[in-house]
Tab-separated table of C-alpha atoms in Angstrom:
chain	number	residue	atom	x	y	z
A	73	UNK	CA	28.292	-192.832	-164.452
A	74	UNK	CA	25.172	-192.614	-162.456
A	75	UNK	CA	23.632	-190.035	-164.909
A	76	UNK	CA	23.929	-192.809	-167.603
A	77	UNK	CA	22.016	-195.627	-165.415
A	78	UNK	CA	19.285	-192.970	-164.957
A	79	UNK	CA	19.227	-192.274	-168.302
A	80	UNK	CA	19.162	-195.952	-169.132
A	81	UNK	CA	16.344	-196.777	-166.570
A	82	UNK	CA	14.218	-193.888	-167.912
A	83	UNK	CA	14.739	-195.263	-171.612
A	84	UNK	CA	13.831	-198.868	-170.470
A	85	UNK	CA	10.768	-197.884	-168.376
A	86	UNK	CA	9.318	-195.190	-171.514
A	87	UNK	CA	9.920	-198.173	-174.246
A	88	UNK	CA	9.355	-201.442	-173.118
A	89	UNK	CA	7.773	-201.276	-169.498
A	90	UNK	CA	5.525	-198.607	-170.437
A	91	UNK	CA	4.240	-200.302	-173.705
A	92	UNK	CA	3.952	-203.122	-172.432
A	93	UNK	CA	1.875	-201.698	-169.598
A	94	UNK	CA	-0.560	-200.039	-172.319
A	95	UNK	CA	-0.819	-203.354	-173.941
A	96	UNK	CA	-2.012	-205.220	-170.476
A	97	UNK	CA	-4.547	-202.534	-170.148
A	98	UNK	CA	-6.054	-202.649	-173.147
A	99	UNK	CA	-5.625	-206.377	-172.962
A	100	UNK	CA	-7.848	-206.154	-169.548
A	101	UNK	CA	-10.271	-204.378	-170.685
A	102	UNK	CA	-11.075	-206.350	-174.228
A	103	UNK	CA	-11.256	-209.156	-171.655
A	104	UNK	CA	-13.672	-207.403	-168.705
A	105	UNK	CA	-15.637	-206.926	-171.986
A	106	UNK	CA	-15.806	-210.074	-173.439
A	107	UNK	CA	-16.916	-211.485	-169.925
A	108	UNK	CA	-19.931	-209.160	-169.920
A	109	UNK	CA	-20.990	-210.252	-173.083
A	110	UNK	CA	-20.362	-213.848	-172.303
A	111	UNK	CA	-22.922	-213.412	-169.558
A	112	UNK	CA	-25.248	-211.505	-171.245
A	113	UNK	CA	-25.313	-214.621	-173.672
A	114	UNK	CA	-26.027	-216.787	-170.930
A	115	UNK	CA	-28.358	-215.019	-169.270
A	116	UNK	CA	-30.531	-215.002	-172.929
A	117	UNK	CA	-29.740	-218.809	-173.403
A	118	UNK	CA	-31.434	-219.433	-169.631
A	119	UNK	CA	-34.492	-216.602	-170.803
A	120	UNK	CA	-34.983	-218.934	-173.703
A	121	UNK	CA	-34.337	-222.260	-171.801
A	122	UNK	CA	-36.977	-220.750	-169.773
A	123	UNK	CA	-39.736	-219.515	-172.601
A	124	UNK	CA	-38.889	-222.793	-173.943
A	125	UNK	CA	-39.692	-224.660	-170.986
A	126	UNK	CA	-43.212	-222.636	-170.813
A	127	UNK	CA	-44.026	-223.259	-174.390
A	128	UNK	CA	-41.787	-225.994	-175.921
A	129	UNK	CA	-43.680	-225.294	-179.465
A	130	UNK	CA	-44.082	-221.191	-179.665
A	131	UNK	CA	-47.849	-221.349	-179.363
């Protein structure tokens, strides 16, 4: 019977543990990527804030 747990534990961690893994990871990342744009934004909305603050009309 042992043999058969193995089996079975193998199975469970190839199919579900191990896609699910994959999917956290690429979850992760999209996020660690959305963050750097998010503060790339910000740091151009203080720039401008800034600029704007300099020369409120664009002269």
């Amino acid at each position: 019977m042992p043999d058969f747990f193995d089996e079975f534990e193998r199975f469970f961690e190839q199919h579900t543990i191990g896609e699910h893994r994959k999917r956290m990871n690429e979850v992760e990342k999209a996020e660690k990527q959305m963050e750097q744009r998010e503060r790339k934004l910000q740091q151009n909305v203080k720039r401008l804030d800034e600029q704007d603050a300099e020369d409120p009309f664009g002269q």
